[in-house]
């Protein structure tokens, strides 16, 4: 049972480049989330999904897209990276509404130059 | 979700109890108090949650005041591995996104 895994762990992009961050969970969770964390700040929700085939916007969705084609995977895409997207990205999952605990991945550190 | 207020930083001697306070004066009757922590740059880790009764698990104890306007997370015997940022989060159990609103938390430093 690996829990929540994220790929890649580190990435450096040039402005305008695109990339996809992959989140995978093996706990059969319905809900999955993408957060970003900037230095000295708490986590902010980018997008989330309440089940396979569904996605919704969070607090800071601009510049990102997501897809949940399979229940176990949640992809975060940056179509045209900007320096303001330099951050640490965390994926999380949970059973569903009312669940107490969210399980977080180890994070992806992204730098956009 | 109710707003929470935590001190930005605290120190605790190794082996002593660490008491981390949280104010949530606008908490509603159906909102739970959750505590998570984030060690260095790792993903946040769930610690404990409660509604109105005190709670204890293998990691910590949660003391909620009778009026529920504040709470305290207690790490009974702090170790160096407990050095982390601790987040107090208040939210209702039944919400659409079921996501967590993280503030800036309390940076706990355990001193040898």
PDB file of C-alpha atoms in Angstrom:
ATOM      1  CA  UNK A   1       0.000   0.000   0.000  1.00  0.00           C
ATOM      2  CA  UNK A   2       1.920   3.042  -1.302  1.00  0.00           C
ATOM      3  CA  UNK A   3      -0.682   5.632  -0.254  1.00  0.00           C
ATOM      4  CA  UNK A   4      -0.467   8.795  -2.345  1.00  0.00           C
ATOM      5  CA  UNK A   5       2.415   9.122  -4.778  1.00  0.00           C
ATOM      6  CA  UNK A   6       3.413  12.059  -6.954  1.00  0.00           C
ATOM      7  CA  UNK A   7       5.489  12.241 -10.111  1.00  0.00           C
ATOM      8  CA  UNK A   8       7.892  13.961 -10.628  1.00  0.00           C
ATOM      9  CA  UNK A   9       9.481  15.064  -7.341  1.00  0.00           C
ATOM     10  CA  UNK A  10      11.308  18.020  -8.884  1.00  0.00           C
ATOM     11  CA  UNK A  11      11.027  19.910 -12.144  1.00  0.00           C
ATOM     12  CA  UNK A  12      12.443  23.069 -13.679  1.00  0.00           C
ATOM     13  CA  UNK A  13      10.519  24.659 -16.537  1.00  0.00           C
ATOM     14  CA  UNK A  14      11.098  27.666 -18.720  1.00  0.00           C
ATOM     15  CA  UNK A  15       8.334  30.227 -19.045  1.00  0.00           C
ATOM     16  CA  UNK A  16       5.790  29.087 -21.607  1.00  0.00           C
ATOM     17  CA  UNK A  17       6.581  25.385 -21.361  1.00  0.00           C
ATOM     18  CA  UNK A  18       3.918  22.868 -20.450  1.00  0.00           C
ATOM     19  CA  UNK A  19       3.944  19.875 -18.138  1.00  0.00           C
ATOM     20  CA  UNK A  20       1.695  17.419 -16.326  1.00  0.00           C
ATOM     21  CA  UNK A  21       1.969  16.395 -12.701  1.00  0.00           C
ATOM     22  CA  UNK A  22       0.676  12.933 -11.867  1.00  0.00           C
ATOM     23  CA  UNK A  23      -0.939  11.912  -8.608  1.00  0.00           C
ATOM     24  CA  UNK A  24      -1.821   8.298  -7.883  1.00  0.00           C
ATOM     25  CA  UNK A  25      -3.532   6.713  -4.874  1.00  0.00           C
ATOM     26  CA  UNK A  26      -4.128   3.036  -4.120  1.00  0.00           C
ATOM     27  CA  UNK A  27      -6.677   3.453  -1.313  1.00  0.00           C
ATOM     28  CA  UNK A  28      -9.789   3.509  -3.496  1.00  0.00           C
ATOM     29  CA  UNK A  29     -10.539   7.068  -2.413  1.00  0.00           C
ATOM     30  CA  UNK A  30     -13.300   9.007  -4.140  1.00  0.00           C
ATOM     31  CA  UNK A  31     -12.037  12.531  -3.504  1.00  0.00           C
ATOM     32  CA  UNK A  32      -8.729  13.867  -4.754  1.00  0.00           C
ATOM     33  CA  UNK A  33      -7.182  17.345  -4.494  1.00  0.00           C
ATOM     34  CA  UNK A  34      -4.362  19.460  -5.818  1.00  0.00           C
ATOM     35  CA  UNK A  35      -2.909  22.133  -3.504  1.00  0.00           C
ATOM     36  CA  UNK A  36      -0.031  24.529  -3.939  1.00  0.00           C
ATOM     37  CA  UNK A  37       2.162  25.889  -1.181  1.00  0.00           C
ATOM     38  CA  UNK A  38       4.261  29.002  -1.565  1.00  0.00           C
ATOM     39  CA  UNK A  39       7.107  29.861   0.844  1.00  0.00           C
ATOM     40  CA  UNK A  40       5.887  30.758   4.324  1.00  0.00           C
ATOM     41  CA  UNK A  41       2.260  30.171   3.451  1.00  0.00           C
ATOM     42  CA  UNK A  42      -0.350  27.535   4.009  1.00  0.00           C
ATOM     43  CA  UNK A  43      -1.733  25.274   1.315  1.00  0.00           C
ATOM     44  CA  UNK A  44      -4.211  26.647  -1.217  1.00  0.00           C
ATOM     45  CA  UNK A  45      -6.624  24.465  -3.162  1.00  0.00           C
ATOM     46  CA  UNK A  46      -6.204  24.537  -6.959  1.00  0.00           C
ATOM     47  CA  UNK A  47      -8.692  21.929  -8.218  1.00  0.00           C
ATOM     48  CA  UNK A  48     -10.409  18.904  -6.805  1.00  0.00           C
ATOM     49  CA  UNK A  49     -12.397  15.880  -7.882  1.00  0.00           C
ATOM     50  CA  UNK A  50     -15.239  14.103  -6.079  1.00  0.00           C
ATOM     51  CA  UNK A  51     -15.079  11.022  -8.273  1.00  0.00           C
ATOM     52  CA  UNK A  52     -13.895   9.509 -11.521  1.00  0.00           C
ATOM     53  CA  UNK A  53     -14.717  11.754 -14.462  1.00  0.00           C
ATOM     54  CA  UNK A  54     -15.461  14.820 -12.320  1.00  0.00           C
ATOM     55  CA  UNK A  55     -13.406  17.927 -11.582  1.00  0.00           C
ATOM     56  CA  UNK A  56     -14.087  21.287  -9.949  1.00  0.00           C
ATOM     57  CA  UNK A  57     -12.260  24.549  -9.340  1.00  0.00           C
ATOM     58  CA  UNK A  58     -10.760  25.427  -6.006  1.00  0.00           C
ATOM     59  CA  UNK A  59      -9.420  28.671  -4.617  1.00  0.00           C
ATOM     60  CA  UNK A  60      -6.636  29.336  -7.180  1.00  0.00           C
ATOM     61  CA  UNK A  61      -7.498  27.468 -10.421  1.00  0.00           C
ATOM     62  CA  UNK A  62      -6.238  29.960 -13.042  1.00  0.00           C
ATOM     63  CA  UNK A  63      -3.435  28.639 -15.240  1.00  0.00           C
ATOM     64  CA  UNK A  64      -4.111  24.989 -14.363  1.00  0.00           C
ATOM     65  CA  UNK A  65      -6.221  22.201 -15.777  1.00  0.00           C
ATOM     66  CA  UNK A  66      -6.990  18.788 -14.317  1.00  0.00           C
ATOM     67  CA  UNK A  67      -8.346  15.437 -15.376  1.00  0.00           C
ATOM     68  CA  UNK A  68      -9.613  12.365 -13.500  1.00  0.00           C
ATOM     69  CA  UNK A  69     -10.027   9.693 -16.143  1.00  0.00           C
ATOM     70  CA  UNK A  70      -9.314   6.879 -13.684  1.00  0.00           C
ATOM     71  CA  UNK A  71     -10.364   6.794 -10.059  1.00  0.00           C
ATOM     72  CA  UNK A  72      -6.826   6.246  -8.826  1.00  0.00           C
ATOM     73  CA  UNK A  73      -5.201   9.040 -10.835  1.00  0.00           C
ATOM     74  CA  UNK A  74      -5.539  12.828 -10.758  1.00  0.00           C
ATOM     75  CA  UNK A  75      -3.506  14.841 -13.254  1.00  0.00           C
ATOM     76  CA  UNK A  76      -2.592  18.527 -12.952  1.00  0.00           C
ATOM     77  CA  UNK A  77      -1.578  20.311 -16.129  1.00  0.00           C
ATOM     78  CA  UNK A  78       0.187  23.592 -16.752  1.00  0.00           C
ATOM     79  CA  UNK A  79      -0.352  24.603 -20.369  1.00  0.00           C
ATOM     80  CA  UNK A  80       1.949  27.632 -20.372  1.00  0.00           C
ATOM     81  CA  UNK A  81       4.052  27.868 -17.247  1.00  0.00           C
ATOM     82  CA  UNK A  82       4.669  31.234 -15.596  1.00  0.00           C
ATOM     83  CA  UNK A  83       7.163  32.214 -12.863  1.00  0.00           C
ATOM     84  CA  UNK A  84       4.188  32.809 -10.537  1.00  0.00           C
ATOM     85  CA  UNK A  85       3.546  29.074 -10.666  1.00  0.00           C
ATOM     86  CA  UNK A  86       6.839  28.328  -8.957  1.00  0.00           C
ATOM     87  CA  UNK A  87       5.660  26.436  -5.902  1.00  0.00           C
ATOM     88  CA  UNK A  88       5.434  23.086  -4.166  1.00  0.00           C
ATOM     89  CA  UNK A  89       2.429  21.093  -5.320  1.00  0.00           C
ATOM     90  CA  UNK A  90       0.722  18.584  -3.073  1.00  0.00           C
ATOM     91  CA  UNK A  91      -1.849  16.022  -4.007  1.00  0.00           C
ATOM     92  CA  UNK A  92      -4.243  14.599  -1.435  1.00  0.00           C
ATOM     93  CA  UNK A  93      -7.062  12.098  -1.309  1.00  0.00           C
ATOM     94  CA  UNK A  94      -9.827  11.066   1.055  1.00  0.00           C
ATOM     95  CA  UNK A  95     -12.749   8.664   1.183  1.00  0.00           C
ATOM     96  CA  UNK A  96     -15.431  11.264   0.644  1.00  0.00           C
ATOM     97  CA  UNK A  97     -17.719  13.740   2.325  1.00  0.00           C
ATOM     98  CA  UNK A  98     -17.451  13.581   6.073  1.00  0.00           C
ATOM     99  CA  UNK A  99     -14.105  11.798   6.068  1.00  0.00           C
ATOM    100  CA  UNK A 100     -11.808  12.954   8.814  1.00  0.00           C
ATOM    101  CA  UNK A 101      -8.423  12.392   7.322  1.00  0.00           C
ATOM    102  CA  UNK A 102      -6.857  13.546   4.089  1.00  0.00           C
ATOM    103  CA  UNK A 103      -3.803  11.653   2.924  1.00  0.00           C
ATOM    104  CA  UNK A 104      -1.116  13.767   1.277  1.00  0.00           C
ATOM    105  CA  UNK A 105       1.575  12.916  -1.218  1.00  0.00           C
ATOM    106  CA  UNK A 106       5.231  13.928  -0.766  1.00  0.00           C
ATOM    107  CA  UNK A 107       4.966  16.941  -3.055  1.00  0.00           C
ATOM    108  CA  UNK A 108       6.404  18.151  -6.362  1.00  0.00           C
ATOM    109  CA  UNK A 109       8.779  21.090  -6.267  1.00  0.00           C
ATOM    110  CA  UNK A 110       8.350  23.119  -9.461  1.00  0.00           C
ATOM    111  CA  UNK A 111      10.520  26.045 -10.500  1.00  0.00           C
ATOM    112  CA  UNK A 112       9.603  28.180 -13.508  1.00  0.00           C
ATOM    113  CA  UNK A 113      12.385  30.412 -14.795  1.00  0.00           C
TER     114      UNK A 113
ATOM    115  CA  UNK B   1     -15.674  27.461   7.709  1.00  0.00           C
ATOM    116  CA  UNK B   2     -14.631  29.271  10.875  1.00  0.00           C
ATOM    117  CA  UNK B   3     -11.370  31.226  10.929  1.00  0.00           C
ATOM    118  CA  UNK B   4      -8.611  30.081  13.277  1.00  0.00           C
ATOM    119  CA  UNK B   5      -5.833  32.016  14.991  1.00  0.00           C
ATOM    120  CA  UNK B   6      -2.570  30.382  16.051  1.00  0.00           C
ATOM    121  CA  UNK B   7       0.708  31.799  17.365  1.00  0.00           C
ATOM    122  CA  UNK B   8       3.307  31.867  14.603  1.00  0.00           C
ATOM    123  CA  UNK B   9       5.959  29.992  16.555  1.00  0.00           C
ATOM    124  CA  UNK B  10       6.669  28.142  19.782  1.00  0.00           C
ATOM    125  CA  UNK B  11       9.594  26.338  21.364  1.00  0.00           C
ATOM    126  CA  UNK B  12       9.448  23.261  23.557  1.00  0.00           C
ATOM    127  CA  UNK B  13      12.158  21.345  25.406  1.00  0.00           C
ATOM    128  CA  UNK B  14      12.630  17.740  24.342  1.00  0.00           C
ATOM    129  CA  UNK B  15      10.734  15.368  26.614  1.00  0.00           C
ATOM    130  CA  UNK B  16       8.356  18.036  27.855  1.00  0.00           C
ATOM    131  CA  UNK B  17       4.741  18.455  26.837  1.00  0.00           C
ATOM    132  CA  UNK B  18       4.082  20.779  23.922  1.00  0.00           C
ATOM    133  CA  UNK B  19       0.824  22.713  24.214  1.00  0.00           C
ATOM    134  CA  UNK B  20      -0.276  24.373  20.994  1.00  0.00           C
ATOM    135  CA  UNK B  21      -3.240  26.774  21.274  1.00  0.00           C
ATOM    136  CA  UNK B  22      -5.826  27.639  18.656  1.00  0.00           C
ATOM    137  CA  UNK B  23      -8.598  30.228  18.790  1.00  0.00           C
ATOM    138  CA  UNK B  24     -11.749  29.646  16.761  1.00  0.00           C
ATOM    139  CA  UNK B  25     -14.254  32.023  18.318  1.00  0.00           C
ATOM    140  CA  UNK B  26     -16.660  31.912  15.340  1.00  0.00           C
ATOM    141  CA  UNK B  27     -16.950  28.127  15.263  1.00  0.00           C
ATOM    142  CA  UNK B  28     -20.404  26.746  14.461  1.00  0.00           C
ATOM    143  CA  UNK B  29     -22.120  23.895  16.222  1.00  0.00           C
ATOM    144  CA  UNK B  30     -21.508  21.410  13.411  1.00  0.00           C
ATOM    145  CA  UNK B  31     -17.854  22.284  12.838  1.00  0.00           C
ATOM    146  CA  UNK B  32     -15.058  19.983  13.896  1.00  0.00           C
ATOM    147  CA  UNK B  33     -11.559  20.988  14.977  1.00  0.00           C
ATOM    148  CA  UNK B  34      -8.801  19.224  13.049  1.00  0.00           C
ATOM    149  CA  UNK B  35      -5.075  19.258  13.584  1.00  0.00           C
ATOM    150  CA  UNK B  36      -2.504  18.479  10.925  1.00  0.00           C
ATOM    151  CA  UNK B  37       1.241  18.928  10.905  1.00  0.00           C
ATOM    152  CA  UNK B  38       3.830  19.391   8.198  1.00  0.00           C
ATOM    153  CA  UNK B  39       7.353  18.228   8.884  1.00  0.00           C
ATOM    154  CA  UNK B  40       9.962  20.173   6.909  1.00  0.00           C
ATOM    155  CA  UNK B  41       8.668  20.194   3.311  1.00  0.00           C
ATOM    156  CA  UNK B  42       6.741  16.916   3.443  1.00  0.00           C
ATOM    157  CA  UNK B  43       3.022  16.586   2.814  1.00  0.00           C
ATOM    158  CA  UNK B  44       0.763  17.432   5.768  1.00  0.00           C
ATOM    159  CA  UNK B  45      -0.082  14.631   8.172  1.00  0.00           C
ATOM    160  CA  UNK B  46      -3.345  14.190  10.045  1.00  0.00           C
ATOM    161  CA  UNK B  47      -3.000  14.204  13.839  1.00  0.00           C
ATOM    162  CA  UNK B  48      -6.392  14.301  15.520  1.00  0.00           C
ATOM    163  CA  UNK B  49      -9.857  15.843  15.365  1.00  0.00           C
ATOM    164  CA  UNK B  50     -12.755  16.532  17.727  1.00  0.00           C
ATOM    165  CA  UNK B  51     -16.179  18.132  18.013  1.00  0.00           C
ATOM    166  CA  UNK B  52     -16.693  19.038  21.663  1.00  0.00           C
ATOM    167  CA  UNK B  53     -15.249  16.272  23.800  1.00  0.00           C
ATOM    168  CA  UNK B  54     -11.569  15.901  24.551  1.00  0.00           C
ATOM    169  CA  UNK B  55      -9.870  13.361  22.334  1.00  0.00           C
ATOM    170  CA  UNK B  56      -6.710  11.303  22.628  1.00  0.00           C
ATOM    171  CA  UNK B  57      -4.868   9.025  20.239  1.00  0.00           C
ATOM    172  CA  UNK B  58      -1.392   7.590  19.968  1.00  0.00           C
ATOM    173  CA  UNK B  59       0.015  10.865  18.700  1.00  0.00           C
ATOM    174  CA  UNK B  60      -1.631  13.596  20.760  1.00  0.00           C
ATOM    175  CA  UNK B  61      -4.489  14.872  22.889  1.00  0.00           C
ATOM    176  CA  UNK B  62      -6.994  17.525  21.899  1.00  0.00           C
ATOM    177  CA  UNK B  63      -8.598  19.680  24.562  1.00  0.00           C
ATOM    178  CA  UNK B  64     -11.597  21.767  23.457  1.00  0.00           C
ATOM    179  CA  UNK B  65     -13.010  24.411  25.815  1.00  0.00           C
ATOM    180  CA  UNK B  66     -16.603  24.082  26.921  1.00  0.00           C
ATOM    181  CA  UNK B  67     -17.702  27.047  24.777  1.00  0.00           C
ATOM    182  CA  UNK B  68     -15.691  25.542  21.866  1.00  0.00           C
ATOM    183  CA  UNK B  69     -14.108  28.912  21.088  1.00  0.00           C
ATOM    184  CA  UNK B  70     -10.587  27.589  21.550  1.00  0.00           C
ATOM    185  CA  UNK B  71      -8.644  24.343  21.723  1.00  0.00           C
ATOM    186  CA  UNK B  72      -5.205  23.038  22.623  1.00  0.00           C
ATOM    187  CA  UNK B  73      -3.225  20.288  20.974  1.00  0.00           C
ATOM    188  CA  UNK B  74      -0.977  18.489  23.427  1.00  0.00           C
ATOM    189  CA  UNK B  75       2.048  16.427  22.453  1.00  0.00           C
ATOM    190  CA  UNK B  76       2.749  14.725  25.793  1.00  0.00           C
ATOM    191  CA  UNK B  77       6.479  14.043  25.384  1.00  0.00           C
ATOM    192  CA  UNK B  78       7.868  16.103  22.531  1.00  0.00           C
ATOM    193  CA  UNK B  79      10.764  14.677  20.543  1.00  0.00           C
ATOM    194  CA  UNK B  80      13.016  16.302  17.959  1.00  0.00           C
ATOM    195  CA  UNK B  81      10.943  14.566  15.273  1.00  0.00           C
ATOM    196  CA  UNK B  82       7.927  16.623  16.369  1.00  0.00           C
ATOM    197  CA  UNK B  83       9.551  19.804  15.046  1.00  0.00           C
ATOM    198  CA  UNK B  84       7.046  20.886  12.393  1.00  0.00           C
ATOM    199  CA  UNK B  85       4.381  23.399  11.433  1.00  0.00           C
ATOM    200  CA  UNK B  86       1.083  22.573  13.120  1.00  0.00           C
ATOM    201  CA  UNK B  87      -2.184  23.586  11.516  1.00  0.00           C
ATOM    202  CA  UNK B  88      -5.492  23.997  13.336  1.00  0.00           C
ATOM    203  CA  UNK B  89      -8.418  23.721  10.927  1.00  0.00           C
ATOM    204  CA  UNK B  90     -12.111  24.108  11.610  1.00  0.00           C
ATOM    205  CA  UNK B  91     -14.663  22.773   9.178  1.00  0.00           C
ATOM    206  CA  UNK B  92     -18.026  21.117   9.053  1.00  0.00           C
ATOM    207  CA  UNK B  93     -18.027  17.396   8.453  1.00  0.00           C
ATOM    208  CA  UNK B  94     -20.451  17.594   5.560  1.00  0.00           C
ATOM    209  CA  UNK B  95     -19.220  20.020   2.936  1.00  0.00           C
ATOM    210  CA  UNK B  96     -19.229  19.742  -0.837  1.00  0.00           C
ATOM    211  CA  UNK B  97     -15.552  19.789  -1.621  1.00  0.00           C
ATOM    212  CA  UNK B  98     -14.565  18.350   1.726  1.00  0.00           C
ATOM    213  CA  UNK B  99     -11.274  20.212   1.392  1.00  0.00           C
ATOM    214  CA  UNK B 100      -9.160  21.748   4.128  1.00  0.00           C
ATOM    215  CA  UNK B 101      -8.359  25.442   4.561  1.00  0.00           C
ATOM    216  CA  UNK B 102      -4.814  25.800   5.789  1.00  0.00           C
ATOM    217  CA  UNK B 103      -3.595  28.984   7.439  1.00  0.00           C
ATOM    218  CA  UNK B 104       0.020  29.648   8.316  1.00  0.00           C
ATOM    219  CA  UNK B 105      -0.002  27.449  11.426  1.00  0.00           C
ATOM    220  CA  UNK B 106       2.380  27.354  14.385  1.00  0.00           C
ATOM    221  CA  UNK B 107       5.998  26.471  13.817  1.00  0.00           C
ATOM    222  CA  UNK B 108       6.982  24.243  16.759  1.00  0.00           C
ATOM    223  CA  UNK B 109      10.667  23.824  17.432  1.00  0.00           C
ATOM    224  CA  UNK B 110      11.660  21.086  19.869  1.00  0.00           C
ATOM    225  CA  UNK B 111      14.939  21.976  21.525  1.00  0.00           C
ATOM    226  CA  UNK B 112      17.392  19.278  22.718  1.00  0.00           C
TER     227      UNK B 112
END
